[in-house]
Coordinates of C-alpha atoms and ligand atoms in Angstrom, one line a residue:
M253 CA -19.7 -3.2 15.9
I254 CA -19.6 -2.7 12.4
P255 CA -15.9 -2.7 11.6
Y256 CA -14.2 -0.3 9.1
G257 CA -12.8 -3.0 7.2
R258 CA -12.8 -6.8 7.2
Q259 CA -11.5 -9.9 5.3
S260 CA -14.1 -12.0 3.6
I261 CA -13.3 -15.9 3.8
S262 CA -15.3 -18.4 1.4
A263 CA -15.3 -22.2 1.9
E264 CA -13.0 -22.6 -1.0
D265 CA -10.4 -20.3 0.9
I266 CA -10.8 -22.8 3.6
A267 CA -10.2 -26.0 1.6
A268 CA -7.4 -24.3 -0.3
V269 CA -5.5 -23.9 3.1
D270 CA -6.5 -27.2 4.2
A271 CA -5.2 -28.9 1.0
V272 CA -2.0 -27.3 1.6
L273 CA -1.7 -28.6 5.3
R274 CA -2.4 -31.9 4.0
S275 CA 0.4 -31.8 1.3
D276 CA 4.1 -32.0 1.6
F277 CA 5.1 -28.5 1.5
L278 CA 4.1 -25.9 4.2
T279 CA 6.5 -23.3 2.7
Q280 CA 8.7 -23.0 -0.4
G281 CA 6.4 -25.5 -2.2
P282 CA 4.4 -24.9 -5.4
A283 CA 1.8 -22.5 -4.1
V284 CA 3.9 -19.5 -3.6
P285 CA 5.1 -19.5 -7.4
A286 CA 1.5 -20.3 -8.4
F287 CA 0.3 -17.2 -6.5
E288 CA 3.0 -14.9 -8.1
S289 CA 1.8 -16.2 -11.6
V290 CA -1.9 -15.1 -10.6
L291 CA -0.5 -11.9 -9.8
A292 CA 1.8 -11.2 -12.6
S293 CA -0.7 -11.7 -15.0
Y294 CA -3.6 -10.1 -13.2
C295 CA -1.3 -7.1 -13.3
G296 CA 0.6 -7.3 -16.8
A297 CA 3.6 -7.5 -14.9
R298 CA 6.9 -9.9 -16.1
H299 CA 7.6 -10.8 -12.5
A300 CA 6.0 -11.1 -9.0
V301 CA 7.7 -11.7 -5.9
A302 CA 5.7 -12.8 -3.0
V303 CA 7.1 -11.9 0.7
N304 CA 5.6 -12.1 4.2
S305 CA 4.4 -8.5 4.4
A306 CA 4.2 -5.2 2.5
T307 CA 6.4 -3.6 5.1
S308 CA 9.0 -6.6 3.9
A309 CA 8.4 -5.7 0.2
L310 CA 8.9 -2.1 0.9
H311 CA 12.3 -2.8 2.7
M312 CA 13.3 -5.0 -0.2
A313 CA 12.7 -2.9 -2.9
C314 CA 14.6 -0.1 -1.1
L315 CA 17.4 -2.6 -0.9
A316 CA 17.1 -3.9 -4.6
L317 CA 17.5 -0.2 -5.6
D318 CA 20.7 0.2 -3.4
L319 CA 19.2 2.9 -0.9
G320 CA 21.7 3.3 1.8
P321 CA 23.4 5.8 4.2
G322 CA 23.6 9.2 2.6
D323 CA 20.5 8.6 0.3
L324 CA 17.2 10.0 0.4
L325 CA 13.7 8.6 0.2
W326 CA 10.6 11.0 -0.3
T327 CA 7.1 9.7 0.5
S328 CA 3.7 11.0 1.4
P329 CA 2.8 12.0 4.9
N330 CA -0.6 10.8 4.5
T331 CA 0.4 7.0 4.6
F332 CA 1.1 4.1 7.1
V333 CA 4.4 4.5 8.7
A334 CA 5.8 1.5 6.8
S335 CA 6.1 3.8 3.3
A336 CA 8.7 5.8 5.4
N337 CA 10.4 3.1 7.7
C338 CA 11.8 1.3 4.8
A339 CA 14.1 4.1 4.1
L340 CA 15.3 4.0 7.9
Y341 CA 15.7 0.4 7.7
C342 CA 18.4 0.9 5.0
G343 CA 20.3 3.6 6.9
A344 CA 19.1 6.0 4.7
D345 CA 17.2 9.6 5.3
V346 CA 13.3 10.4 5.0
D347 CA 11.5 13.5 3.8
F348 CA 7.8 14.2 2.7
V349 CA 5.9 15.9 0.1
D350 CA 2.5 17.5 0.9
V351 CA -0.9 15.7 -0.6
D352 CA -3.3 17.3 -3.0
P353 CA -6.4 18.5 -1.1
R354 CA -8.7 16.7 -3.5
S355 CA -7.0 13.0 -3.8
Y356 CA -5.2 13.2 -0.4
N357 CA -2.3 11.5 -2.6
L358 CA 1.3 12.9 -3.0
C359 CA 0.9 16.2 -4.9
P360 CA 2.7 16.0 -8.5
Q361 CA 3.1 20.0 -8.4
R362 CA 4.5 20.1 -4.9
L363 CA 6.7 17.2 -5.9
A364 CA 8.1 19.2 -8.8
E365 CA 8.7 22.4 -6.7
K366 CA 10.5 20.6 -3.9
L367 CA 12.5 18.8 -6.6
E368 CA 13.5 21.9 -8.0
R369 CA 14.7 23.6 -4.6
A370 CA 16.5 20.0 -3.7
K371 CA 18.2 20.1 -7.1
A372 CA 19.7 23.7 -6.3
R373 CA 20.9 22.4 -2.9
G374 CA 22.4 19.1 -4.4
R375 CA 20.5 16.8 -2.5
L376 CA 17.9 15.0 -4.9
P377 CA 15.9 11.8 -3.6
K378 CA 17.2 8.6 -4.7
V379 CA 13.5 6.9 -4.5
V380 CA 10.0 8.3 -4.2
V381 CA 7.4 6.1 -2.8
A382 CA 4.1 6.9 -4.4
V383 CA 1.3 5.8 -2.1
H384 CA -2.0 4.9 -3.8
F385 CA -4.2 6.2 -0.7
S386 CA -7.7 5.0 -0.4
G387 CA -7.1 2.7 -3.5
Q388 CA -7.0 5.6 -5.8
S389 CA -3.7 5.6 -8.1
C390 CA -1.5 8.9 -7.6
D391 CA -1.0 10.8 -10.8
M392 CA 1.7 8.4 -12.0
S393 CA 2.2 10.0 -15.4
A394 CA 3.2 13.2 -14.0
I395 CA 5.4 11.4 -11.3
G396 CA 7.0 9.0 -13.8
E397 CA 8.0 12.1 -16.2
L398 CA 9.7 13.7 -13.0
S399 CA 11.6 10.6 -12.3
R400 CA 13.0 10.8 -15.6
R401 CA 13.9 14.2 -15.4
Y402 CA 15.3 14.2 -11.8
G403 CA 16.8 10.6 -11.9
F404 CA 15.1 9.0 -8.9
A405 CA 13.6 5.6 -8.9
V406 CA 9.5 5.2 -8.1
I407 CA 8.2 2.8 -5.9
E408 CA 4.5 2.3 -5.9
D409 CA 3.1 1.6 -2.7
A410 CA -0.2 0.0 -3.7
S411 CA -1.3 -1.5 -0.5
H412 CA -4.6 0.0 -0.8
A413 CA -5.0 -0.7 -4.6
I414 CA -5.0 -4.0 -5.9
G415 CA -7.6 -4.3 -8.5
A416 CA -7.2 -0.4 -9.0
R417 CA -6.8 0.7 -12.5
Y418 CA -4.6 3.8 -13.6
G419 CA -5.7 4.9 -17.5
D420 CA -6.0 1.7 -19.3
A421 CA -3.6 -0.4 -17.2
P422 CA -4.1 -2.3 -14.1
V423 CA -2.1 -0.9 -10.9
G424 CA 0.7 -3.0 -10.7
N425 CA 1.9 -3.0 -14.2
C426 CA 4.8 -0.6 -13.4
G427 CA 4.2 1.8 -16.4
H428 CA 5.6 4.6 -14.6
S429 CA 7.7 2.9 -11.7
R430 CA 10.4 0.3 -11.2
M431 CA 8.4 -1.6 -8.7
T432 CA 5.0 -2.0 -7.1
V433 CA 4.0 -3.2 -3.4
F434 CA 0.8 -4.8 -2.3
S435 CA -0.1 -5.8 0.9
F436 CA -2.4 -8.7 2.0
H437 CA -3.3 -7.7 5.6
P438 CA -7.0 -8.9 6.4
V439 CA -8.0 -5.2 6.1
K440 CA -7.1 -4.6 2.7
I441 CA -8.8 -6.0 -0.4
V442 CA -7.5 -9.5 -0.7
T443 CA -5.8 -11.1 2.3
T444 CA -3.3 -13.9 2.9
A445 CA -3.3 -13.0 7.0
E446 CA 0.0 -11.3 6.8
G447 CA 1.5 -11.0 3.2
G448 CA 3.0 -8.9 0.5
L449 CA 4.0 -9.0 -2.9
I450 CA 6.3 -6.9 -5.5
T451 CA 5.7 -6.5 -9.1
T452 CA 8.2 -5.4 -11.5
Q453 CA 8.8 -5.4 -15.4
D454 CA 12.7 -5.7 -14.6
D455 CA 14.3 -9.1 -15.0
A456 CA 17.4 -8.1 -13.0
L457 CA 15.5 -6.6 -10.0
A458 CA 13.2 -9.5 -9.7
Q459 CA 16.0 -11.8 -9.4
R460 CA 17.7 -9.5 -6.8
L461 CA 14.3 -9.4 -4.8
Q462 CA 14.1 -13.4 -4.8
R463 CA 17.5 -13.4 -3.5
L464 CA 17.0 -10.9 -0.9
R465 CA 13.6 -12.5 0.7
S466 CA 15.9 -15.6 1.4
H467 CA 19.1 -14.5 3.2
G468 CA 20.6 -13.4 -0.2
I469 CA 21.4 -17.1 -1.2
T470 CA 21.3 -18.3 -4.6
R471 CA 21.6 -21.9 -6.1
D472 CA 21.8 -20.5 -9.2
P473 CA 25.7 -21.1 -11.0
A474 CA 25.2 -17.9 -12.8
Q475 CA 24.8 -15.6 -9.7
M476 CA 27.8 -17.4 -7.8
E477 CA 31.2 -16.0 -7.4
D478 CA 32.8 -19.3 -7.8
A479 CA 31.7 -22.7 -9.9
P480 CA 29.6 -24.8 -7.5
E481 CA 31.3 -27.5 -5.4
G482 CA 28.6 -30.2 -6.2
P483 CA 24.7 -30.5 -6.6
W484 CA 24.2 -29.4 -2.8
Y485 CA 26.2 -26.1 -3.2
Y486 CA 24.6 -22.8 -2.5
Q487 CA 26.2 -19.3 -1.8
Q488 CA 25.2 -16.3 0.2
V489 CA 26.3 -13.5 -2.1
E490 CA 24.6 -10.6 -0.3
L491 CA 23.0 -10.0 3.2
G492 CA 19.3 -10.9 2.8
Y493 CA 16.3 -11.8 5.0
N494 CA 14.0 -14.8 5.7
Y495 CA 11.0 -12.6 4.3
R496 CA 9.4 -15.5 2.6
M497 CA 5.8 -16.3 2.2
T498 CA 4.4 -19.6 3.2
D499 CA 2.5 -21.8 1.0
M500 CA -0.6 -21.8 3.3
Q501 CA -0.7 -18.0 2.7
A502 CA -0.3 -18.2 -1.0
A503 CA -3.0 -20.7 -1.5
L504 CA -5.3 -18.7 0.3
G505 CA -4.1 -15.5 -1.8
S506 CA -4.8 -17.5 -5.1
S507 CA -8.1 -18.5 -3.8
Q508 CA -9.0 -15.1 -2.9
M509 CA -7.8 -13.9 -6.2
T510 CA -10.6 -15.7 -7.9
R511 CA -13.0 -13.1 -6.2
L512 CA -10.9 -10.0 -6.7
D513 CA -13.1 -8.5 -9.2
A514 CA -16.2 -9.4 -7.3
F515 CA -14.8 -7.6 -4.4
I516 CA -14.0 -4.7 -6.4
A517 CA -17.3 -4.2 -8.0
R518 CA -19.1 -4.5 -4.4
R519 CA -16.7 -1.9 -3.0
R520 CA -17.5 0.3 -5.8
A521 CA -21.3 -0.1 -5.6
L522 CA -21.0 0.6 -1.7
A523 CA -18.8 3.9 -2.6
A524 CA -21.6 4.8 -5.1
R525 CA -24.5 4.3 -2.4
Y526 CA -22.4 6.4 0.1
D527 CA -21.9 9.0 -2.5
R528 CA -25.8 9.2 -3.1
L529 CA -26.9 9.0 0.7
L530 CA -24.5 11.3 2.1
A531 CA -24.8 14.0 -0.6
D532 CA -27.0 16.5 1.4
L533 CA -24.7 16.1 4.5
P534 CA -22.1 18.8 6.0
L535 CA -19.3 16.3 4.6
V536 CA -16.4 16.3 1.8
L537 CA -16.8 13.2 0.1
P538 CA -14.2 11.3 -1.9
A539 CA -13.2 12.7 -5.2
Q540 CA -12.6 10.5 -8.1
A541 CA -9.9 11.7 -10.6
N542 CA -10.5 11.4 -14.4
G543 CA -9.7 8.0 -16.1
Q544 CA -8.9 6.1 -12.7
E545 CA -10.8 3.4 -10.9
S546 CA -10.3 3.1 -7.2
A547 CA -10.3 0.0 -5.7
W548 CA -12.1 1.4 -2.6
H549 CA -9.8 0.1 0.0
L550 CA -11.2 3.3 2.0
Y551 CA -14.0 5.5 2.0
V552 CA -12.9 8.6 3.9
V553 CA -15.3 11.5 4.6
Q554 CA -14.2 15.0 6.1
S555 CA -16.3 16.3 8.5
T556 CA -16.8 20.2 7.9
A557 CA -19.4 21.3 10.6
V558 CA -19.2 19.0 13.6
P559 CA -15.4 18.6 15.0
R560 CA -13.9 15.1 13.9
A561 CA -13.3 13.8 17.6
S562 CA -16.9 14.4 18.6
L563 CA -18.4 13.0 15.3
F564 CA -15.9 9.8 15.9
E565 CA -16.9 9.2 19.5
R566 CA -20.6 9.4 18.6
L567 CA -20.0 6.9 15.7
R568 CA -18.2 4.6 17.9
A569 CA -21.0 4.8 20.8
A570 CA -23.2 4.0 17.9
G571 CA -21.4 0.8 17.3
I572 CA -19.9 2.1 14.0
G573 CA -15.9 1.0 13.9
V574 CA -15.2 3.9 12.3
N575 CA -11.4 4.7 12.0
V576 CA -8.9 7.4 10.9
H577 CA -6.2 7.3 8.3
Y578 CA -4.0 8.7 8.6
I579 CA -2.0 10.2 11.5
P580 CA 0.6 12.3 9.1
V581 CA 3.8 10.5 9.6
H582 CA 5.8 13.1 10.3
L583 CA 3.9 14.1 13.5
Q584 CA 4.8 10.4 14.8
P585 CA 7.3 10.8 17.6
H586 CA 9.9 8.7 16.0
Y587 CA 9.7 11.1 13.2
R588 CA 9.6 14.4 15.4
R589 CA 12.9 13.1 17.0
L590 CA 14.2 13.2 13.4
G591 CA 13.3 17.2 13.1
F592 CA 9.8 16.9 11.9
K593 CA 7.4 19.3 13.5
P594 CA 3.8 20.4 13.2
G595 CA 3.1 22.7 10.3
D596 CA 5.5 21.1 8.1
F597 CA 2.8 19.6 5.7
P598 CA -0.3 21.4 6.1
Q599 CA -2.4 20.1 3.7
A600 CA -1.7 16.4 5.2
E601 CA -2.6 18.1 8.6
A602 CA -5.6 19.9 7.7
Y603 CA -7.0 16.8 6.0
Y604 CA -6.1 14.5 8.9
S605 CA -7.8 17.0 11.3
R606 CA -11.2 16.2 9.8
A607 CA -10.9 12.8 8.3
V608 CA -13.3 9.8 9.3
S609 CA -13.0 6.3 7.4
L610 CA -16.5 4.7 7.2
P611 CA -16.8 0.8 7.1
M612 CA -15.8 -0.4 3.5
Y613 CA -15.4 -4.0 3.0
A614 CA -17.2 -6.5 0.5
G615 CA -19.0 -8.0 3.0
L616 CA -20.9 -5.0 4.2
S617 CA -24.7 -5.6 3.4
D618 CA -26.9 -2.6 2.1
E619 CA -28.6 -2.8 5.6
Q620 CA -25.4 -2.4 7.5
Q621 CA -24.8 0.5 5.1
D622 CA -28.1 2.2 5.8
H623 CA -27.2 1.6 9.4
V624 CA -24.2 3.4 9.4
V625 CA -25.8 6.2 7.1
T626 CA -28.5 6.7 9.8
A627 CA -25.9 6.7 12.8
L628 CA -23.9 9.4 10.8
R629 CA -27.1 11.6 10.1
D630 CA -27.7 11.7 13.9
A631 CA -24.1 12.3 14.8
L632 CA -24.2 15.2 12.6
R633 CA -27.1 16.8 13.9
Ligands
PLP888 C1 -1.0 -1.8 5.5 C2 -0.2 -1.0 4.7 C3 1.3 -1.1 4.4 C4 2.0 -2.5 5.3 O1 1.4 -3.5 4.9 P1 1.7 -5.1 5.7 O2 1.7 -5.8 4.9 O3 0.9 -5.0 7.0 O4 3.1 -4.9 6.2 C5 2.1 -0.3 4.0 N1 1.7 0.7 3.3 C6 0.5 1.1 3.4 C7 -0.1 2.3 2.6 C8 -0.6 0.3 4.1 O5 -1.8 0.4 4.1

């Protein structure tokens, strides 16, 4: 079976993890800050805070913005459930903004219209999570402008988009947002097994995130409520969590980062080959927005002639591990119980009904990709 995504682990990656295992620190040693500085400099961000998953990162980003009961977070329905669950963890409410039918990202036009209605009703969102679906950035200058007009904070969920560019900046630069979240799950572009990270340009947010990932504890006298009682002293100044990344994960991440540009180049080449090889088939192929470079986490086609379910089953039977991204979050039972229903976000639902994610990862060979294309041709006959 050719999977839809797969990690790429080199001998250097294994040696980097092995070296940590032989060292004094398995966690809270030097590898985490080293990984953070690699990410900060890659993204051109003042700060990077590594954690144990993107799910934790999203939760902490919401906490750092003081999202709580009575507040509202909006995101795209075309995402992994974690982009919305972070609000529920904080006791806040969730709503969604439908997607653009070309990029499958949160639609800035619909966002503007929904904000106008929300303002009239007196219930504006405190946070909007902009998900860079498939590795292509959202229209961040439009979303950033709306955030200034309506006073909400933007968190970028760049779980798909490390190595992507928006305009002349790397995603993670936070030019139009307060924080950007990355995931290092093995199906993503760079892996630490489990892992996540937040970039920000804001010193106060970075300090808060560092505290929240470790129980809300600080050893910095400037953050304490009283003078330290001695050199052993620490204070828990708020309720935090154990969301720390290990040194083994961070060492793997730093080693992976040395190949990020090669990973992206290979993904881009595979996307261009798919574009060429699939052009004559009854499929909607991914559209690239101007001035953007996708990280190509996913290559999604929409089936216009053959029902998606039968296309999916034929491809799986042919040994092609296709997948579907995403079942709209508002249709999950947990969200239906909150009042959402079919028809609420028609663009995301129409897209979902036709979408299939084809195999896309740096280790996919041309021959394997040709095999995927042949199977797809047969399945569409
Ligand atoms: C994978 C993913 C997450 C969650 O990442 P974890 O590191 O597995 O917690 C969140 N949002 C999106 C869009 C994702 O694809």
